[in-house]
XYZ file of C-alpha atoms in Angstrom:
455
model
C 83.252 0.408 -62.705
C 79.844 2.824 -62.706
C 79.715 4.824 -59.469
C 76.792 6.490 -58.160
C 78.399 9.896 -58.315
C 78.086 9.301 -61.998
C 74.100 9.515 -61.899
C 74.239 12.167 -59.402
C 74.301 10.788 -55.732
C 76.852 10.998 -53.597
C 78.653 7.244 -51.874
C 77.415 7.605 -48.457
C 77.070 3.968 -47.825
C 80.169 1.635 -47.081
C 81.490 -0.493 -49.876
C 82.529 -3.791 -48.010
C 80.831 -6.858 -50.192
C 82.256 -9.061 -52.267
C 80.638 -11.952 -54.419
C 80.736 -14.191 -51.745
C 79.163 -11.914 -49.285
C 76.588 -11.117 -51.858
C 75.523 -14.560 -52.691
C 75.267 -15.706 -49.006
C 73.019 -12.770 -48.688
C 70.661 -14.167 -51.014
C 70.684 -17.594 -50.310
C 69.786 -16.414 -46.566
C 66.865 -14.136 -47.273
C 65.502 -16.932 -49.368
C 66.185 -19.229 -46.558
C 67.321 -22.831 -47.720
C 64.844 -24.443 -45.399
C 61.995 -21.984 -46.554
C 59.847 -24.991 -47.849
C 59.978 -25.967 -44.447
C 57.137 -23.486 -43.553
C 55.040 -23.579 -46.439
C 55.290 -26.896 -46.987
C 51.842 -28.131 -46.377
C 49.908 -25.522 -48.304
C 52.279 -26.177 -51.314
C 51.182 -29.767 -50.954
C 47.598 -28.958 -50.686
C 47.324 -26.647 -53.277
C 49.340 -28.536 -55.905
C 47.540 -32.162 -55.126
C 51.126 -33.788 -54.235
C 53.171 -32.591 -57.345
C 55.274 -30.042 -54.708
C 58.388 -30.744 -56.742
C 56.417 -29.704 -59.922
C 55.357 -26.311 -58.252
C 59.003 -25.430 -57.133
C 60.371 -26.173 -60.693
C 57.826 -24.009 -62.277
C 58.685 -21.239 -59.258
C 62.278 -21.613 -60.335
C 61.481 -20.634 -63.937
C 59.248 -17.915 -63.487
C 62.458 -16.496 -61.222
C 65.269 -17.617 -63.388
C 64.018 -14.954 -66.041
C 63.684 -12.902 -63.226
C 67.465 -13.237 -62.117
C 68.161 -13.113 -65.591
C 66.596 -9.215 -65.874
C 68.088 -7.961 -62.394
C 71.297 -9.022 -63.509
C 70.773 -6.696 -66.765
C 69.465 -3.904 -65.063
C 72.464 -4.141 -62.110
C 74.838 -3.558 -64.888
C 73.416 -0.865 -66.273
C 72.224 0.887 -62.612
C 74.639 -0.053 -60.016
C 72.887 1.633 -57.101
C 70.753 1.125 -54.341
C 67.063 0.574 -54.861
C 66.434 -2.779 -56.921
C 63.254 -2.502 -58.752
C 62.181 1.336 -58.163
C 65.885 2.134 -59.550
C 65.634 0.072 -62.398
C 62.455 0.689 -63.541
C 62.673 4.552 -62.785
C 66.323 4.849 -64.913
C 65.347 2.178 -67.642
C 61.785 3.971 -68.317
C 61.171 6.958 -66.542
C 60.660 8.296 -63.082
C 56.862 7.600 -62.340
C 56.983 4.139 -63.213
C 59.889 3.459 -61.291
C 58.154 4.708 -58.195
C 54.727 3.105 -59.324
C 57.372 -0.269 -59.416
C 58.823 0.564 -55.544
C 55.659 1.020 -54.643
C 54.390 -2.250 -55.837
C 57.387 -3.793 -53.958
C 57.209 -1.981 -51.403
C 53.977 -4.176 -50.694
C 56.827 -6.993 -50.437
C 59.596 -5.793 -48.809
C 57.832 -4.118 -45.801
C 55.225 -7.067 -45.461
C 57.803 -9.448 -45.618
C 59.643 -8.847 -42.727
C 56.489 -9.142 -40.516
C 55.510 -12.091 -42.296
C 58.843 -13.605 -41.347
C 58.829 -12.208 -37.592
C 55.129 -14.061 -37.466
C 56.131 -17.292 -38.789
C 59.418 -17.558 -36.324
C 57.282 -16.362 -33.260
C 54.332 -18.782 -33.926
C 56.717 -21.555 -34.509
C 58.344 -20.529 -30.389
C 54.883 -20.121 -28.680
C 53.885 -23.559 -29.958
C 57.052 -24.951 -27.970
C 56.999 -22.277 -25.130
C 53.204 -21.372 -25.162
C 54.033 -19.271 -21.596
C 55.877 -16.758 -23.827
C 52.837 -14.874 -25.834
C 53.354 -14.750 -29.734
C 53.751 -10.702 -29.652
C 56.479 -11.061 -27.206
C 58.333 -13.539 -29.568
C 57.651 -11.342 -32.316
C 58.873 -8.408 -30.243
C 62.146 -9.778 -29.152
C 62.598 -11.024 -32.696
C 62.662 -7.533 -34.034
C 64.934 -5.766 -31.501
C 67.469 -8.572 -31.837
C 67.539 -7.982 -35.761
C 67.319 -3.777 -35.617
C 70.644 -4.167 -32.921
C 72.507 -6.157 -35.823
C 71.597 -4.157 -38.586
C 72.483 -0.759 -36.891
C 75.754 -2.054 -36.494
C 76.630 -1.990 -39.764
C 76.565 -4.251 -42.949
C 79.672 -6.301 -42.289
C 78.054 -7.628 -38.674
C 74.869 -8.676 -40.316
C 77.619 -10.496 -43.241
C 79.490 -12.306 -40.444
C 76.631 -13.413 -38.862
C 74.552 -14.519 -41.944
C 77.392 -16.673 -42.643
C 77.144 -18.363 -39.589
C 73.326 -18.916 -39.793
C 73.756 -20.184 -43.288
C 76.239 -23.418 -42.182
C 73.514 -24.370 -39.606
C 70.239 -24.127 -41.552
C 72.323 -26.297 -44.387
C 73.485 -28.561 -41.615
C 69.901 -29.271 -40.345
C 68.707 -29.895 -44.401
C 71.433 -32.237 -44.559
C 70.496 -34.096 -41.632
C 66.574 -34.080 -42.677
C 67.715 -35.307 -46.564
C 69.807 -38.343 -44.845
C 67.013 -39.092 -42.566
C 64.889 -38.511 -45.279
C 66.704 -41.103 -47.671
C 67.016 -43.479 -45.030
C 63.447 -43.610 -44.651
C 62.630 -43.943 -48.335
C 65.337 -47.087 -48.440
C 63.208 -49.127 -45.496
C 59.897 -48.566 -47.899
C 58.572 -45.881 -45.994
C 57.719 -43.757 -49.306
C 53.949 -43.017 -49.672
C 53.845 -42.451 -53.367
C 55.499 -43.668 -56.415
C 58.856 -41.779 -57.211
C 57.629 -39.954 -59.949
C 54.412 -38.421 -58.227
C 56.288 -35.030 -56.493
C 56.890 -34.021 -60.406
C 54.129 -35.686 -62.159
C 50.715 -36.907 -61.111
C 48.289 -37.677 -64.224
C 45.258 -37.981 -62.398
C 45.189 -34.623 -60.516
C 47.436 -32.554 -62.956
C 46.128 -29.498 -64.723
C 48.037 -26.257 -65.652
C 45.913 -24.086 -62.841
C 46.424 -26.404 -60.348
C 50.528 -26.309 -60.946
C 50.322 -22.229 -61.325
C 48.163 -21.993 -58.279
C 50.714 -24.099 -56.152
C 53.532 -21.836 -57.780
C 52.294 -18.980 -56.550
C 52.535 -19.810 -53.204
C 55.943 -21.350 -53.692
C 57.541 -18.416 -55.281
C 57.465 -16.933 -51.808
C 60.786 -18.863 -51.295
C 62.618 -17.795 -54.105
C 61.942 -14.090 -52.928
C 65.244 -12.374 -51.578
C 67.572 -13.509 -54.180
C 66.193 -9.655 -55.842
C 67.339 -8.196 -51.987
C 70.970 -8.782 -53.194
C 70.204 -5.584 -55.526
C 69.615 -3.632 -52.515
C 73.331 -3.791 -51.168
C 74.939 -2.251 -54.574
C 76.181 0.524 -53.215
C 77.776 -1.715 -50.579
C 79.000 -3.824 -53.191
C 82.705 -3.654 -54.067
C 83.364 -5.240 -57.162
C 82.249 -4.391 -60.739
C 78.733 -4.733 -60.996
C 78.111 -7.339 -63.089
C 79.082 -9.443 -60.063
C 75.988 -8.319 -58.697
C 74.122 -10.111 -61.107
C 76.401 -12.863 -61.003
C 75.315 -13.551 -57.283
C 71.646 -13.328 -58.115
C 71.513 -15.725 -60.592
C 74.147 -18.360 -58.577
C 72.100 -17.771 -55.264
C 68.710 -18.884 -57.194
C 70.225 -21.487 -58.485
C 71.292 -23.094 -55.632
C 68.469 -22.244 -53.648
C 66.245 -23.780 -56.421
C 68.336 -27.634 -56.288
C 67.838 -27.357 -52.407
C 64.005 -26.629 -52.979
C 63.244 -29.052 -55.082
C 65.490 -32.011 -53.787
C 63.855 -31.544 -50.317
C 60.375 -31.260 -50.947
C 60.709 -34.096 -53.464
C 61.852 -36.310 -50.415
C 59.054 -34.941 -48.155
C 56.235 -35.282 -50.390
C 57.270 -38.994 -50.800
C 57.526 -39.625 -47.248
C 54.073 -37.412 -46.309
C 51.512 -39.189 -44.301
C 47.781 -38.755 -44.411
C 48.512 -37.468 -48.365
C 44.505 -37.572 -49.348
C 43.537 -35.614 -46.158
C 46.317 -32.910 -46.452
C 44.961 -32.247 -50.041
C 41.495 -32.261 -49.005
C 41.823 -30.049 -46.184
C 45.141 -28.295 -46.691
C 47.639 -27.688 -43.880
C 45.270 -26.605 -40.713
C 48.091 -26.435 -38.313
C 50.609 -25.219 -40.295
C 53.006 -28.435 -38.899
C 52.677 -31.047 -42.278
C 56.407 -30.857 -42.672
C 57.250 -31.277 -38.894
C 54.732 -34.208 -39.030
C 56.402 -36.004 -42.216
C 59.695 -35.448 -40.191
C 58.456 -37.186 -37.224
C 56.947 -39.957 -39.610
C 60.458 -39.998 -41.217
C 62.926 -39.780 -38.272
C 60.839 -39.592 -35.257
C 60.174 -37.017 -32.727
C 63.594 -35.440 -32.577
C 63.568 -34.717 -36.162
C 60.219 -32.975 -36.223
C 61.347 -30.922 -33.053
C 64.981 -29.763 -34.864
C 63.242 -29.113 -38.509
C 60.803 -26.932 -36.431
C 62.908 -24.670 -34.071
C 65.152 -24.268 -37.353
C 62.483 -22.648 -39.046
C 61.705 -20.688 -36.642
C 64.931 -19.202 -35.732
C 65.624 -19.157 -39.454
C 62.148 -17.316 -40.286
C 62.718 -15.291 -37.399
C 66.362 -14.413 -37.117
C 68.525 -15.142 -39.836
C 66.103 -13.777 -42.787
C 64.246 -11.334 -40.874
C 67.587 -10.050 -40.237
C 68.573 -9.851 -44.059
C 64.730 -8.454 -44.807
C 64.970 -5.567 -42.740
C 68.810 -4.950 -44.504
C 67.035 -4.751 -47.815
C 63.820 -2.965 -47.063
C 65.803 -0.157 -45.418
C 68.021 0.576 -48.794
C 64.948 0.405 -50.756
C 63.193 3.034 -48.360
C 66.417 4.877 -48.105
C 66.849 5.055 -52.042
C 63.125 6.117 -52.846
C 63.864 8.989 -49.585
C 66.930 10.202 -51.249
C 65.465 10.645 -54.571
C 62.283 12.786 -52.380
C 59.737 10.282 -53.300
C 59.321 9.021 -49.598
C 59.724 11.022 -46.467
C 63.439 12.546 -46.398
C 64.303 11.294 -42.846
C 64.179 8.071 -44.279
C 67.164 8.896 -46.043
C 69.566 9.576 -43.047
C 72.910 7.439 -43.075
C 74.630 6.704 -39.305
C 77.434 8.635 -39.404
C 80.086 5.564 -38.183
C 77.702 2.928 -39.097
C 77.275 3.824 -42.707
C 73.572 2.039 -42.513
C 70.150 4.069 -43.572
C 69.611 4.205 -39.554
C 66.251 5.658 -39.979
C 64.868 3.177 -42.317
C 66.069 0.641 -39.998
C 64.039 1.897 -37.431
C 61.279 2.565 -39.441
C 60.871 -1.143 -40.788
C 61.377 -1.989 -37.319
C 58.484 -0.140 -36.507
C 55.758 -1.317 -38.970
C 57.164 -4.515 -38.326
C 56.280 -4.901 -34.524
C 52.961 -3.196 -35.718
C 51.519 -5.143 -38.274
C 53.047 -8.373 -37.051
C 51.210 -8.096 -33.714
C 48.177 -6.994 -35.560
C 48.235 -9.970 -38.149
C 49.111 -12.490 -34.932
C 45.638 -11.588 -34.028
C 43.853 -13.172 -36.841
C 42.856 -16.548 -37.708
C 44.800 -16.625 -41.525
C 47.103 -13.751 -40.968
C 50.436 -15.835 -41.888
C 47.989 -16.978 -45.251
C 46.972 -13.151 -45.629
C 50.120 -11.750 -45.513
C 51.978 -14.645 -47.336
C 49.664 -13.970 -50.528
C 50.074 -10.312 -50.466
C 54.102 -10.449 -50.404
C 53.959 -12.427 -53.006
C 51.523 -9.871 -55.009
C 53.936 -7.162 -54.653
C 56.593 -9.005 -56.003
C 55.290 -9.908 -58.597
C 53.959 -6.705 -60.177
C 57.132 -5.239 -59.668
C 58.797 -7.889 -61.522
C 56.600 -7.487 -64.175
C 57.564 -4.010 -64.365
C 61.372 -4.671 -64.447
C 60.435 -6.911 -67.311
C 59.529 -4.415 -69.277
C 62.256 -2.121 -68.312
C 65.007 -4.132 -69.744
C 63.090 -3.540 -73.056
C 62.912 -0.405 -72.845
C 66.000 0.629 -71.860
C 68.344 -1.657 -74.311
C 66.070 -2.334 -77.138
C 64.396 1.273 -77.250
C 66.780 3.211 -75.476
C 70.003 1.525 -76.339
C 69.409 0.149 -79.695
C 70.701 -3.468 -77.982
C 71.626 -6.393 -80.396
C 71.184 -8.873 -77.853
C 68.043 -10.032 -79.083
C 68.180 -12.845 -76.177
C 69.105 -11.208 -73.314
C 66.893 -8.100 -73.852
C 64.083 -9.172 -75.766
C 63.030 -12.814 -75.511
C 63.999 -13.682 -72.103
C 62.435 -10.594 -70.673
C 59.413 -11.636 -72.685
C 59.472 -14.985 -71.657
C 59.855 -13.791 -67.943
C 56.773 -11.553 -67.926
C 54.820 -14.057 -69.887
C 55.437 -16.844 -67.080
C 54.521 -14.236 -63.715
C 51.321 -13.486 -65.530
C 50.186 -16.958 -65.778
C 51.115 -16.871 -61.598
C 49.585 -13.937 -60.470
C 46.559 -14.772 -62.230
C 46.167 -18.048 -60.403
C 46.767 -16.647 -56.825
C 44.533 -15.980 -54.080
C 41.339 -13.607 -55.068
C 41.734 -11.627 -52.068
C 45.597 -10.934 -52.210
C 44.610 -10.220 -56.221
C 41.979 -7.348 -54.299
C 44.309 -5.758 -51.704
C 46.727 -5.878 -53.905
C 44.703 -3.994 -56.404
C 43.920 -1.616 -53.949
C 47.685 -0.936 -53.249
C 48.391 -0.091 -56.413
C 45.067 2.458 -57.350
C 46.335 4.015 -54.206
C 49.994 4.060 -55.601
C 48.366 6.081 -59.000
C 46.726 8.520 -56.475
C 50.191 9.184 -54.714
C 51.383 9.704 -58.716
C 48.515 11.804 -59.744
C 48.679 13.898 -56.480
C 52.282 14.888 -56.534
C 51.660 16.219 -59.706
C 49.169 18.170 -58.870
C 51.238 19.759 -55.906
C 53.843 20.363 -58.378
C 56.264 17.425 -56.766
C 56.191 14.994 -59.787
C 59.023 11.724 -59.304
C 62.461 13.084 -60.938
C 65.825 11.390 -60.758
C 69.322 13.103 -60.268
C 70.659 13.323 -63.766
C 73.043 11.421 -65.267
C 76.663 12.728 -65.701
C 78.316 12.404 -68.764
């Protein structure tokens, strides 16, 4: 098995995951109830055919998968995209790549803390949204300085009861649908002829794709990883792909079962509540009230939790490697966490997410730029794969290293050309200023360099 003292870092980090732990990683940061929260502007954006949007999400990712789990064999170390695309091409893309994800992985945790803590002031409107958001974030930055193995142990346990409550909504769900409560014909979550048009599916998939983000987190942990690291990639791919069946099985059942269809499309999803209210429609009041708190506590706990996990190895990687401040790259000393970067994401966290809880579209705002970030980095690791086995390597695996990554990068283009205009602005502006950082530190004489390989 590759080490990391073999491309010149030293194993600071503890080695305590195994496949398992890996895979439940994922499928928490992706949260299997994520459509839960996005539910309504899915709806609205794709005319009804939410299914259809989640299917095309799951391709654009499976390609995805299919590239991380390339690039984890070949790099097993911390760092996901920044790594990849630094090692497989050279070292100023791969920090033109973290910074383009960085736009995800520190915006996402806020985003996550935002959702949760709007979610709890709606049923406890005495407790403000900051101090939701606030609690939120000290809860998480306790577990995660504790080490890697408490945040496993307890992402297992969140895991059993966010599946538990999707089970309960999917019998409810089908219960419904039996008594002739459906709203539409069978088909129409897939497949709607008279509103379907290829920008109106890519549109709704690029707002969907925000719930397949996180199964790329599980690249974070590799150093923490203690099997070879192919089962790295392993767990990517099986984490998608079971994240993807619960996707699409549960908003097919709630878009059949969604009242007031014509006004949700027309207007989109105001209140942010269209799944809670297709619950209630469904099941009644109770089921609205347990769909909601579960999203909240699995917004705002469980993935949170795993967000800030993976944003501190990607800050600590990019630190170690002098390309971000070098306190970032500080490891506890019992722990064995990146204890600074844990605080740090804490920080910007309580920051932005109190600033964005001001606004009237800050979930919407910082949704769409997440999602930006992502996806230009994934473009990039695209790209990497080619270089590094078909240029570098001289690969015969025309599939794996040459059409799929193709394939991949040919599908996230068609996305991030059909999301939001502003997100497609800020996002723009993130990444000129990412060229300036480039062009600067040459200029001071501190151009990106990686430890060298050893032979």
């Amino acid at each position: 098995m590759s080490t990391v003292e073999q491309f010149g870092y030293r194993q600071e980090l503890q080695r305590s995951l195994g496949f398992a732990d890996l895979m439940i990683y994922g499928l928490i940061f992706m949260v299997p109830i994520a459509p839960f929260g996005i539910f309504g502007n899915v709806f609205s954006i794709s005319h009804g055919m939410v299914a259809l949007a989640y299917v095309i999400g799951l391709v654009a990712m499976a390609f995805t998968a299919l590239s991380y789990a390339q690039m984890a064999r070949a790099f097993p170390m911390a760092g996901s995209v920044y790594t990849y695309a630094g090692r497989g091409i050279a070292a100023p893309v791969g920090f033109f790549a973290g910074w383009a994800i960085l736009l995800d992985y520190v915006l996402v945790p806020s985003l996550l803390y935002l959702v949760a803590s709007t979610a709890m002031n709606s049923f406890v409107p005495a407790v403000p949204v900051w101090a939701w958001l606030v609690a939120f974030v000290l809860l998480n930055t306790v577990v995660n300085y504790l080490g890697i193995q408490m945040t496993a142990r307890i992402t297992r346990i969140m895991l059993v009861a966010e599946l538990a409550v999707l089970a309960i909504f999917l019998v409810v769900g089908g219960v419904a649908l039996a008594q002739g409560k459906a709203q539409a014909g069978a088909l129409t979550p897939l497949f709607d002829s008279s509103s379907f048009t290829w920008t109106v599916v890519f549109a709704a998939a690029s707002v969907a794709v925000l719930s397949f983000l996180g199964f790329d987190g599980i690249s974070t942990l590799a150093e923490e990883n203690r099997e070879d690291a192919r089962r790295l990639g392993r767990s990517m791919v099986a984490a998608l792909g079971v994240a993807a069946v619960l996707f699409v099985v549960q908003t097919w059942v709630a878009a059949l079962l969604t009242p007031n269809r014509e006004q949700l499309i027309a207007e989109g999803d105001l209140t942010g509540n269209a799944f809670y209210d297709t619950a209630a429609f469904a099941g009644g009041p109770w089921l609205s009230v347990l769909t909601a708190v579960a999203t909240a506590i699995a917004w705002g706990f469980a993935n949170s939790l795993v967000a800030q996990a993976a944003t501190s190895r990607l800050l600590f990687a990019m630190a170690r490697d002098r390309q971000l401040p070098a306190f970032l790259a500080k490891v506890h000393p019992k722990h064995r966490v990146p204890v600074n970067a844990t605080f740090a994401v804490a920080a910007v966290s309580v920051t932005l997410g109190v600033f964005m809880s001001l606004r009237d579209n800050g979930i919407g705002e910082l949704a769409s730029l997440v999602n930006f970030g992502a996806m230009s980095a994934f473009l990039m690791l695209h790209v990497a794969v080619v270089v590094h086995y078909m240029i570098k390597k001289r690969s015969r695996n025309i599939w794996a290293h040459l059409v799929a990554p193709a394939i991949g990068f040919a599908v996230l283009v068609a996305v991030v050309i059909n999301q939001n205009v502003a997100a497609q602005w800020v996002g723009g502006v993130w990444l000129a200023i990412g060229l300036v950082v480039i062009g600067v530190s040459y200029v001071v004489g501190r151009r990106p360099e990686l430890p060298t390989e050893v032979k």
